Amino acid sequence: VYHKTEALRPASLWFSGVDWRIGAEVDGQDVWAYAAGTPASPLAASAPWQRLDDGEEEPDARLASADGAIPDAVFVAGERYVQQPR
């Protein structure tokens, strides 16, 4: 289970027993999307993410490990900005 609360809109990611789900809270009524996959990791989900309300695929939705998706530093107007550890 992953739960992010320090955002304008809290989000959770959890394995429901048959698929991975993303929503406002774990086991809550507000599930935004789901994807079939193994319980080991949502990164191993082989099926596309789908909206729970109508089953339509979300072709642009993807999960990635933050280690590879978020750079340690970025350059803006020639200045280097480094992400501070929490």
C-alpha atoms as a printed R data frame, in Angstrom:
   type eleno elety resid chain resno       x      y       z
1  ATOM     1    CA   VAL     A     1   0.000  0.000   0.000
2  ATOM     2    CA   TYR     A     2   1.217  3.461  -0.903
3  ATOM     3    CA   HIS     A     3  -0.645  6.530   0.378
4  ATOM     4    CA   LYS     A     4   0.303 10.112  -0.527
5  ATOM     5    CA   THR     A     5  -1.243 12.771   1.694
6  ATOM     6    CA   GLU     A     6   0.926 15.856   1.208
7  ATOM     7    CA   ALA     A     7  -0.877 16.842  -1.976
8  ATOM     8    CA   LEU     A     8  -4.004 18.795  -2.782
9  ATOM     9    CA   ARG     A     9  -5.695 15.494  -3.555
10 ATOM    10    CA   PRO     A    10  -4.602 12.433  -1.533
11 ATOM    11    CA   ALA     A    11  -3.948  9.270  -3.515
12 ATOM    12    CA   SER     A    12  -3.493  5.603  -2.668
13 ATOM    13    CA   LEU     A    13  -2.187  2.611  -4.590
14 ATOM    14    CA   TRP     A    14  -2.987 -0.896  -3.351
15 ATOM    15    CA   PHE     A    15  -3.474 -4.516  -4.396
16 ATOM    16    CA   SER     A    16  -7.121 -5.549  -3.990
17 ATOM    17    CA   GLY     A    17  -6.501 -9.285  -4.227
18 ATOM    18    CA   VAL     A    18  -7.089 -9.491  -7.985
19 ATOM    19    CA   ASP     A    19  -5.833 -6.178  -9.359
20 ATOM    20    CA   TRP     A    20  -3.940 -2.981  -8.547
21 ATOM    21    CA   ARG     A    21  -6.092  0.046  -7.771
22 ATOM    22    CA   ILE     A    22  -5.546  3.784  -7.562
23 ATOM    23    CA   GLY     A    23  -7.980  5.939  -5.624
24 ATOM    24    CA   ALA     A    24  -8.484  8.501  -2.897
25 ATOM    25    CA   GLU     A    25  -8.151  5.970  -0.065
26 ATOM    26    CA   VAL     A    26  -7.381  2.279   0.337
27 ATOM    27    CA   ASP     A    27 -10.490  0.138  -0.066
28 ATOM    28    CA   GLY     A    28 -12.565  3.287  -0.444
29 ATOM    29    CA   GLN     A    29 -15.490  3.826  -2.774
30 ATOM    30    CA   ASP     A    30 -13.598  6.332  -4.934
31 ATOM    31    CA   VAL     A    31 -11.405  4.124  -7.173
32 ATOM    32    CA   TRP     A    32 -10.087  6.002 -10.189
33 ATOM    33    CA   ALA     A    33  -8.405  3.188 -12.114
34 ATOM    34    CA   TYR     A    34  -7.330 -0.444 -11.909
35 ATOM    35    CA   ALA     A    35  -4.972 -2.832 -13.706
36 ATOM    36    CA   ALA     A    36  -4.579 -6.595 -13.529
37 ATOM    37    CA   GLY     A    37  -1.190 -7.643 -12.251
38 ATOM    38    CA   THR     A    38   0.768 -9.735  -9.834
39 ATOM    39    CA   PRO     A    39   0.714 -8.870  -6.136
40 ATOM    40    CA   ALA     A    40   4.495 -8.463  -6.133
41 ATOM    41    CA   SER     A    41   4.526 -5.044  -7.799
42 ATOM    42    CA   PRO     A    42   2.217 -2.665  -9.686
43 ATOM    43    CA   LEU     A    43   5.177 -1.995 -11.983
44 ATOM    44    CA   ALA     A    44   4.739 -5.570 -13.261
45 ATOM    45    CA   ALA     A    45   1.091 -5.026 -14.235
46 ATOM    46    CA   SER     A    46   0.762 -6.372 -17.760
47 ATOM    47    CA   ALA     A    47  -2.754 -5.136 -18.476
48 ATOM    48    CA   PRO     A    48  -3.556 -1.513 -19.323
49 ATOM    49    CA   TRP     A    49  -4.972  0.762 -16.646
50 ATOM    50    CA   GLN     A    50  -8.749  1.094 -16.905
51 ATOM    51    CA   ARG     A    51 -11.295  3.425 -15.340
52 ATOM    52    CA   LEU     A    52 -13.404  1.574 -12.781
53 ATOM    53    CA   ASP     A    53 -16.617  3.447 -13.592
54 ATOM    54    CA   ASP     A    54 -16.823  2.498 -17.290
55 ATOM    55    CA   GLY     A    55 -13.960  0.066 -17.986
56 ATOM    56    CA   GLU     A    56 -12.445  2.338 -20.642
57 ATOM    57    CA   GLU     A    57  -8.679  2.045 -21.044
58 ATOM    58    CA   GLU     A    58  -6.373  4.868 -20.010
59 ATOM    59    CA   PRO     A    59  -3.625  4.465 -22.657
60 ATOM    60    CA   ASP     A    60  -1.487  7.300 -21.274
61 ATOM    61    CA   ALA     A    61  -1.580  6.098 -17.654
62 ATOM    62    CA   ARG     A    62   1.616  4.473 -16.443
63 ATOM    63    CA   LEU     A    63   3.507  3.826 -13.237
64 ATOM    64    CA   ALA     A    64   7.244  4.188 -12.926
65 ATOM    65    CA   SER     A    65   9.768  3.861 -10.148
66 ATOM    66    CA   ALA     A    66  10.623  7.304  -8.813
67 ATOM    67    CA   ASP     A    67  14.305  6.307  -8.862
68 ATOM    68    CA   GLY     A    68  14.293  6.419 -12.641
69 ATOM    69    CA   ALA     A    69  11.442  8.824 -13.371
70 ATOM    70    CA   ILE     A    70  12.422 11.759 -11.135
71 ATOM    71    CA   PRO     A    71  15.862 13.252 -11.714
72 ATOM    72    CA   ASP     A    72  18.091 14.178  -8.782
73 ATOM    73    CA   ALA     A    73  18.760 17.593 -10.312
74 ATOM    74    CA   VAL     A    74  17.320 19.810 -13.053
75 ATOM    75    CA   PHE     A    75  18.615 22.909 -14.803
76 ATOM    76    CA   VAL     A    76  16.352 25.958 -15.131
77 ATOM    77    CA   ALA     A    77  17.694 29.012 -16.967
78 ATOM    78    CA   GLY     A    78  21.227 27.688 -16.472
79 ATOM    79    CA   GLU     A    79  20.836 27.203 -12.705
80 ATOM    80    CA   ARG     A    80  21.081 23.731 -11.168
81 ATOM    81    CA   TYR     A    81  18.342 22.737  -8.726
82 ATOM    82    CA   VAL     A    82  18.813 19.633  -6.564
83 ATOM    83    CA   GLN     A    83  15.961 17.761  -4.924
84 ATOM    84    CA   GLN     A    84  16.317 17.828  -1.156
85 ATOM    85    CA   PRO     A    85  15.897 14.515   0.699
86 ATOM    86    CA   ARG     A    86  12.956 14.236   3.069
